[in-house]
Short mmCIF file of C-alpha atoms in Angstrom, two decimals:
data_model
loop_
_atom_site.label_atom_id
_atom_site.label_comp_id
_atom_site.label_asym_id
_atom_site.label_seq_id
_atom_site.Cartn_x
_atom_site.Cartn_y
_atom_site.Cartn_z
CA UNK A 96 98.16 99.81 101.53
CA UNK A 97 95.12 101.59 100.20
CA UNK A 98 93.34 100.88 97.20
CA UNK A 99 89.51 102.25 95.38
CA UNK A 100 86.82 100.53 95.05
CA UNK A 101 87.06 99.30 91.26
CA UNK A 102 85.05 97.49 88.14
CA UNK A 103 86.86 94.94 88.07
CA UNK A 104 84.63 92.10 88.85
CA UNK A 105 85.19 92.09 92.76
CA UNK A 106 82.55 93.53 95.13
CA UNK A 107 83.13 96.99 95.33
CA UNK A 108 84.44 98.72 98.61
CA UNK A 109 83.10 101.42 100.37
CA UNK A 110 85.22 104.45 101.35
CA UNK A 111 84.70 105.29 105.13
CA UNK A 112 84.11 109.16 105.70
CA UNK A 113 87.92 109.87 106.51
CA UNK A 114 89.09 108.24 103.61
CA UNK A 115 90.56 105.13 105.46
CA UNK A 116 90.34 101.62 103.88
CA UNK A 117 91.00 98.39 104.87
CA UNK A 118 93.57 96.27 104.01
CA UNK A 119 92.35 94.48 100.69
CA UNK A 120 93.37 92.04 98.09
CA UNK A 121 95.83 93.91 95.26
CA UNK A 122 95.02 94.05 91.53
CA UNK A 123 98.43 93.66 90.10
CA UNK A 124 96.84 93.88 86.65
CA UNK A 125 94.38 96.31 86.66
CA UNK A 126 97.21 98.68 88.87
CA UNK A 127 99.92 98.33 86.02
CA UNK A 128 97.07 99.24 83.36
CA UNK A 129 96.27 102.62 85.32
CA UNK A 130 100.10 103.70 85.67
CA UNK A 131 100.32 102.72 81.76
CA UNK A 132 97.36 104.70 80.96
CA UNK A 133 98.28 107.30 83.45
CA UNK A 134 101.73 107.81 81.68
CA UNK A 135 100.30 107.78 77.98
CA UNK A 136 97.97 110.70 79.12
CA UNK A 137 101.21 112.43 80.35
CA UNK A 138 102.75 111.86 77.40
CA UNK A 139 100.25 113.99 75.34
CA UNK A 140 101.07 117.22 78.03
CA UNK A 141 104.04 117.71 75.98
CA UNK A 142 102.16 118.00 72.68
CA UNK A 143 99.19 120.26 74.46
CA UNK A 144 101.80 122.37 76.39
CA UNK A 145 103.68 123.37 72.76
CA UNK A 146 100.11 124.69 71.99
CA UNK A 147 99.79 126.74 75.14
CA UNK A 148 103.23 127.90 75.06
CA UNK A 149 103.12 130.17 71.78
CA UNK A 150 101.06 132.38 73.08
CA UNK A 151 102.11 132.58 77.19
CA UNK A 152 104.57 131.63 79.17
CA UNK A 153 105.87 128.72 80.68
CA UNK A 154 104.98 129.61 84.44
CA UNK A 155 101.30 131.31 83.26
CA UNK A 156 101.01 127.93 81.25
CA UNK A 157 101.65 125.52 84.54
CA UNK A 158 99.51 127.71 86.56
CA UNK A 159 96.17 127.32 83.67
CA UNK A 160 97.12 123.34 83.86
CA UNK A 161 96.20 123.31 87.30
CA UNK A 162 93.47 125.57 87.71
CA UNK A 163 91.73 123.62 84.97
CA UNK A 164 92.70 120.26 86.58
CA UNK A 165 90.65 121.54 89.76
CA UNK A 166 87.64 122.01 88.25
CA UNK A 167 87.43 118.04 87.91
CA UNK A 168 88.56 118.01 91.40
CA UNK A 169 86.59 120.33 93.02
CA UNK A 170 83.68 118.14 93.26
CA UNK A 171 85.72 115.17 94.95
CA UNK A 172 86.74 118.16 97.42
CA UNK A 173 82.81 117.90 98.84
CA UNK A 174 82.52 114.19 98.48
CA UNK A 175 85.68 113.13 100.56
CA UNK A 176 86.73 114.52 103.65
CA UNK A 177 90.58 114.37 104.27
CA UNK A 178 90.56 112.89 107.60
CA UNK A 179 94.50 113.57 107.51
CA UNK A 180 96.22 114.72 111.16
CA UNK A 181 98.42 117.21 111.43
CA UNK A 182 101.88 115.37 110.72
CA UNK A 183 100.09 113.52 107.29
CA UNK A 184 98.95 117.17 106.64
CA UNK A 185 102.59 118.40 106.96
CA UNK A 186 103.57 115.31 104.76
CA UNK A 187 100.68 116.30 102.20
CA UNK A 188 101.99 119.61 101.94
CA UNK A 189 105.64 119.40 101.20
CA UNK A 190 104.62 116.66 98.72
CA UNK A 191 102.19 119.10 96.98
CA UNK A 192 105.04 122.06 97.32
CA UNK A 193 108.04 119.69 95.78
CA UNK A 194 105.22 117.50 92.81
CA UNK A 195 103.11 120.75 91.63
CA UNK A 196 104.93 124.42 92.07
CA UNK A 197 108.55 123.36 92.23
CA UNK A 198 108.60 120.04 90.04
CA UNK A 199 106.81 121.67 87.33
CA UNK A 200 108.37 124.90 86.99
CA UNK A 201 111.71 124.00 86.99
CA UNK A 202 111.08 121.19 84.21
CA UNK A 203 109.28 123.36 81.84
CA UNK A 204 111.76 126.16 82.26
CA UNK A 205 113.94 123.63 81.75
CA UNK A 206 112.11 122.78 78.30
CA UNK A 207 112.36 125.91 77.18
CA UNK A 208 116.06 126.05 77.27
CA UNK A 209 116.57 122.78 75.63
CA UNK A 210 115.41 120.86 72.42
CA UNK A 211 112.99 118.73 73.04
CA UNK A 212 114.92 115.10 72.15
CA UNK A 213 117.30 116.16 74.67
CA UNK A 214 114.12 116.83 77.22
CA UNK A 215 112.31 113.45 76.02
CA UNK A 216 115.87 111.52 76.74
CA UNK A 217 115.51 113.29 80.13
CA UNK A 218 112.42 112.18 81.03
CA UNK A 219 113.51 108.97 79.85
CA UNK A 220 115.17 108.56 83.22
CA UNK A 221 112.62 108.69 85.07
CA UNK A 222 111.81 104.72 85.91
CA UNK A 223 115.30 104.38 86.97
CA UNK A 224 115.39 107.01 89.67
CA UNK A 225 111.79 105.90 90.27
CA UNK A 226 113.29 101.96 90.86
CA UNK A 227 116.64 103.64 92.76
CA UNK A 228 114.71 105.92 95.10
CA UNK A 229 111.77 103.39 96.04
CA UNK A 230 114.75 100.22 96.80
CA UNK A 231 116.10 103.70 98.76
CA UNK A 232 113.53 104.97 100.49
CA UNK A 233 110.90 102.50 100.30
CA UNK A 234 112.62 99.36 101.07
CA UNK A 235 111.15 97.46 97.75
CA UNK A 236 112.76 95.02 96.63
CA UNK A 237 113.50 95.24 92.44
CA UNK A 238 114.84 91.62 91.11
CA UNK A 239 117.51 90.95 87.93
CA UNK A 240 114.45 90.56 85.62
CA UNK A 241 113.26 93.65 87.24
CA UNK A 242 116.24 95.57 86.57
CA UNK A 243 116.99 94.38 83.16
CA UNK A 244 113.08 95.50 82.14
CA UNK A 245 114.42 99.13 83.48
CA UNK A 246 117.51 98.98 81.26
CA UNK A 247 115.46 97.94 78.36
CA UNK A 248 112.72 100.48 79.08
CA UNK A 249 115.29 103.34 79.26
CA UNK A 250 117.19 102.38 76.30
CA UNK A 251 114.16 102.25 73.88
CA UNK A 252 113.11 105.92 75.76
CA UNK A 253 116.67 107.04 74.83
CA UNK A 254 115.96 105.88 70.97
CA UNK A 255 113.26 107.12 70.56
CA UNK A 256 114.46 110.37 71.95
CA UNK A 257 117.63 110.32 69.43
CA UNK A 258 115.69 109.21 66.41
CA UNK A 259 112.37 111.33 66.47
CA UNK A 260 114.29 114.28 65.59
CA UNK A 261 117.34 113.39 63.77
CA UNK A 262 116.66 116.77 61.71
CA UNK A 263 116.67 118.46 64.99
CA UNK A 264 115.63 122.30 65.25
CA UNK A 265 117.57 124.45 67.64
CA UNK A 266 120.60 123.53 69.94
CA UNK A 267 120.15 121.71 73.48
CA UNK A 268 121.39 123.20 76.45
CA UNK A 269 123.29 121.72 79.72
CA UNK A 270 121.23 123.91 81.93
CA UNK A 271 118.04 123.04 80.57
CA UNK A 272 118.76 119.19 80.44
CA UNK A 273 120.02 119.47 83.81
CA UNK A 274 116.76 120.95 85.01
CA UNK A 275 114.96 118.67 83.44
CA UNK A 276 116.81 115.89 85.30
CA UNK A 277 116.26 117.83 88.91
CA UNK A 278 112.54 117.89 87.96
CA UNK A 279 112.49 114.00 87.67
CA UNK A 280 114.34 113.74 91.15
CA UNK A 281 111.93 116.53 92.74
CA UNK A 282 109.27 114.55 91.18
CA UNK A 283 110.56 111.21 93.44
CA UNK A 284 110.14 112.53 96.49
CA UNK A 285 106.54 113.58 95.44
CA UNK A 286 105.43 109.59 94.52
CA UNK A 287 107.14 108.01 97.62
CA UNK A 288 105.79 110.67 99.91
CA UNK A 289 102.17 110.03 97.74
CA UNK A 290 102.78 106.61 98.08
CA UNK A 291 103.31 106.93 102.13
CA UNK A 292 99.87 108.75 102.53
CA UNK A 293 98.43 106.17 100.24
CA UNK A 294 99.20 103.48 103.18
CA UNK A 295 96.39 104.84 105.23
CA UNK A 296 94.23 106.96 103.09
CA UNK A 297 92.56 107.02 99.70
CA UNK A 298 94.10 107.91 96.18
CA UNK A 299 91.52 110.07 95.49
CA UNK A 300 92.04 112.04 99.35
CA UNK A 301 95.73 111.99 98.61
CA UNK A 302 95.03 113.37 94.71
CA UNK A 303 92.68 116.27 95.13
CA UNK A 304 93.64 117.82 98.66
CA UNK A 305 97.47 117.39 97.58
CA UNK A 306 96.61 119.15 93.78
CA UNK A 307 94.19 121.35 96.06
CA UNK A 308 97.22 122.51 98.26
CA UNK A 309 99.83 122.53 94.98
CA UNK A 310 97.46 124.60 92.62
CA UNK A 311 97.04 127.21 95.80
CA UNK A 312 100.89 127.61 96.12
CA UNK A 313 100.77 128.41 92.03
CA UNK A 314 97.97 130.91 92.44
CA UNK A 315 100.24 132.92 95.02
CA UNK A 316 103.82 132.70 93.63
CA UNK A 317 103.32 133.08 90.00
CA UNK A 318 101.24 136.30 89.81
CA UNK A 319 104.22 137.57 91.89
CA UNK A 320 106.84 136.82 90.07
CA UNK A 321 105.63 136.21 86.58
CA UNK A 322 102.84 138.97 86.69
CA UNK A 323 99.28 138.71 85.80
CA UNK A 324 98.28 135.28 83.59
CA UNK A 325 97.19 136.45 80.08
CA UNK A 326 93.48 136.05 79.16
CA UNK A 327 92.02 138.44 76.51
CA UNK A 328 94.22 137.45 73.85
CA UNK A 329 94.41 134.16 74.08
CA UNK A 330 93.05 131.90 71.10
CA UNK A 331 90.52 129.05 71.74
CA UNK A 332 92.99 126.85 70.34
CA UNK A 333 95.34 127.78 73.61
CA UNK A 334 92.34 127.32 76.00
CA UNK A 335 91.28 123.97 74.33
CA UNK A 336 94.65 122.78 74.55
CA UNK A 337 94.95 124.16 78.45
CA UNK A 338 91.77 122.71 79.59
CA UNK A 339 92.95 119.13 77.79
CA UNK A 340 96.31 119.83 79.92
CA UNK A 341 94.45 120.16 82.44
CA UNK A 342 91.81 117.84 82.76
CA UNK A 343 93.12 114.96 81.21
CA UNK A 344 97.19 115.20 81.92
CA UNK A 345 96.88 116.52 85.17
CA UNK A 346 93.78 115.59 87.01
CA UNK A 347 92.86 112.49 85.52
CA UNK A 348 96.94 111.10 85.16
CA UNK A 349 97.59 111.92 88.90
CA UNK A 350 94.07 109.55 90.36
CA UNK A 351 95.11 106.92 87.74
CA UNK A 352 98.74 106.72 88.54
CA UNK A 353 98.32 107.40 92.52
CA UNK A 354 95.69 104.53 92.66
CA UNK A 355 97.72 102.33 90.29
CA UNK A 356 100.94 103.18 92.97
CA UNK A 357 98.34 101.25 95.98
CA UNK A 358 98.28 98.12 93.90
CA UNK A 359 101.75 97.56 92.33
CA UNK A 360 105.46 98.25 93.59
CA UNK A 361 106.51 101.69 92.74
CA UNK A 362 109.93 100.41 91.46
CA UNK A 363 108.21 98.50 88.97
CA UNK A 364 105.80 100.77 87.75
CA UNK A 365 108.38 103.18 86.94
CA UNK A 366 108.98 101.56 83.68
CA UNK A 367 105.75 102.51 82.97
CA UNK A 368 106.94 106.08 82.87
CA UNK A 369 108.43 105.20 79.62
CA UNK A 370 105.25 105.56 77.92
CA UNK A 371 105.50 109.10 78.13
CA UNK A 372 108.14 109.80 75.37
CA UNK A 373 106.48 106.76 73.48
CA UNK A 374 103.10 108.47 73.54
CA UNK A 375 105.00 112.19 72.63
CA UNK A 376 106.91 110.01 69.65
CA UNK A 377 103.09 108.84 68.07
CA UNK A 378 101.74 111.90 68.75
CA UNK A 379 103.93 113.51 66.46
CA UNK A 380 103.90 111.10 63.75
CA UNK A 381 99.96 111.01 63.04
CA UNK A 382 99.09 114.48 64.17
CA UNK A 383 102.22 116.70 63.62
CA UNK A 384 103.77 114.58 60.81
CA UNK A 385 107.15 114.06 62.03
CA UNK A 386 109.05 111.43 60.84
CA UNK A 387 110.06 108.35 62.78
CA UNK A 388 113.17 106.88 62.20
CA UNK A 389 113.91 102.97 62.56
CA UNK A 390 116.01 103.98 66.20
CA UNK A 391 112.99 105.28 67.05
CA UNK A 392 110.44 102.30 66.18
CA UNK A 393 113.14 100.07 67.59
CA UNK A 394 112.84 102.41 71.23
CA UNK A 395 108.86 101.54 70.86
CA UNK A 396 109.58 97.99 70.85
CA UNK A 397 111.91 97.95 73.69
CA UNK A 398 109.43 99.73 75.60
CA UNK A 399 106.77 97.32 75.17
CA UNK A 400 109.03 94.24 75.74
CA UNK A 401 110.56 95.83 78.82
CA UNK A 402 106.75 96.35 80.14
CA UNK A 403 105.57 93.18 78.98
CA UNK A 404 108.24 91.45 80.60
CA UNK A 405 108.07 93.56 83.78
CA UNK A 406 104.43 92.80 84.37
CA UNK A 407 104.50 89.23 84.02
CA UNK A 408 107.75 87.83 84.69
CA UNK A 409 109.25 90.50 87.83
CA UNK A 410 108.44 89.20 91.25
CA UNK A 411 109.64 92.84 92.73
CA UNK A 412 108.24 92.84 96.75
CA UNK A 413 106.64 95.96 98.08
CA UNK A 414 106.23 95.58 102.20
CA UNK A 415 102.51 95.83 103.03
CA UNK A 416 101.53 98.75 105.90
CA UNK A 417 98.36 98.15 108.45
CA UNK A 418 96.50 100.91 108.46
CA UNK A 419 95.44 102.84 111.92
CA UNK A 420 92.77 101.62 113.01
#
């Protein structure tokens, strides 16, 4: 398992030029904090995306997240070489085609179909198929306290999905909250094959050659089938809230969460996830002024407890991986 070199009070460790690393110590702690932080950030994409999405479509709007996302990239592009062979480049790129192009188009088509409770409750899912696919594919082992941190975590997601807009506004759909739900279980395959990379090579290799390869796949289909992106009409309000998208809930979520995924069991950060609708839930209390019901406050707390208890109390087992030499 691969890890960064961090602040964290330990002596930091060098990258070697291929982006290899040695098998090191792992900072249960400090990896939990970057998936929770990770999955607050995503939870503001939701309230930056409703921006973007007034004034262009949901496809043009994906395609803006990641080209702004590269421009942090781009510089780790020149300061890390991939060092990947051909089978972990085959491996990079269906995890880039399946996380970036197909993941995200299908779930915000899927968003536009449905209400967005019904798409919150959705994502809501997300640590359990997380905790099912990485005992699946990943051979982790989740214990009861494990699992009953999951429950709890989902249940307060499904709350405060319910209760954040009892008033509602437009009908949900089946097809869009089915959509959603495919874009969670595309989006599995993308952290455990992430995670699998992550064995032998850095978060940040894994992060901006896999975003590299997923933003390129955008720039060819979606002028294709979606036309031409706007640009002269579009308010600095829309680019503001692209670039934040961008920057901050694509390229700076996907280092924190992939380096957080080298230090902590995938099935247990999953409950992390939950954060997500949390963060969408606050967002639109103190900035949109929605009102929060007592279901939802009651969600919050079993979001917290569930990740409290997770973090200290879970002894979930993730099998370490040499890397090649």
């Amino acid at each position: 398992m691969t890890a960064e070199g961090r602040g964290c009070g330990c002596a930091p460790l060098v990258l070697c030029d291929s982006g290899d690393m040695p098998v090191i110590p792992k900072h249960r702690a400090m990896g939990f904090l970057s998936c929770a932080l990770a999955s607050s950030f995503w939870g503001c994409g939701f309230f930056f995306g409703k921006i973007a999405l007034a004034e262009m479509s949901f496809a043009h709007m994906v395609l803006y997240r990641f080209l702004f996302a590269m421009i942090v990239l781009l510089p780790l592009l020149v300061t890390h070489r991939p060092g990947l062979n051909g089978k972990e480049w085959g491996t990079l790129a269906l995890a880039s085609f399946l996380g970036v192009p197909v993941q995200f188009l299908i779930q915000f088509y899927g968003l536009s179909l449905t209400t967005v409770s019904h798409a919150a409750l959705m994502v809501g899912t997300m640590p359990v198929i997380l905790a099912v696919g990485a005992t699946l594919f990943a051979h982790e082992r989740l214990d009861a306290t494990g699992w009953f941190a999951l429950a709890g975590s989902t249940a307060g997601a499904a709350l405060i999905a319910l209760g954040r807009h009892a008033r509602g506004a437009g009908q949900p759909s089946l097809t869009g909250d089915l959509l959603v739900v495919l874009s969670l279980a595309i989006a599995l395959f993308w952290i455990l094959l992430n995670k699998r990379l992550m064995d032998r090579h850095s978060p940040i290799v894994v992060t901006a050659y896999g975003l590299l390869l997923g933003t390129l796949m955008l720039l060819l289909w979606v002028p294709l089938r979606y036309g031409m992106p706007p640009m002269a009409h579009v308010s600095m309000k829309a680019w503001l809230a692209l670039a934040a998208s961008g920057v901050l809930c694509t390229a700076t979520t996907t280092l924190l969460w992939n380096w957080g995924m080298t230090q902590v069991p995938a099935s247990e950060a999953g409950v992390l996830l939950n954060m997500e609708p949390l963060m969408g839930s606050l967002l639109g209390v103190f900035v949109l002024g929605e009102h929060l019901g007592p279901t939802a406050w009651m969600g919050g707390c079993l979001i917290f407890v569930a990740a409290i208890t997770l973090t200290t109390r879970s002894k979930a087992h993730v099998p370490e991986h040499q890397p090649a030499g």
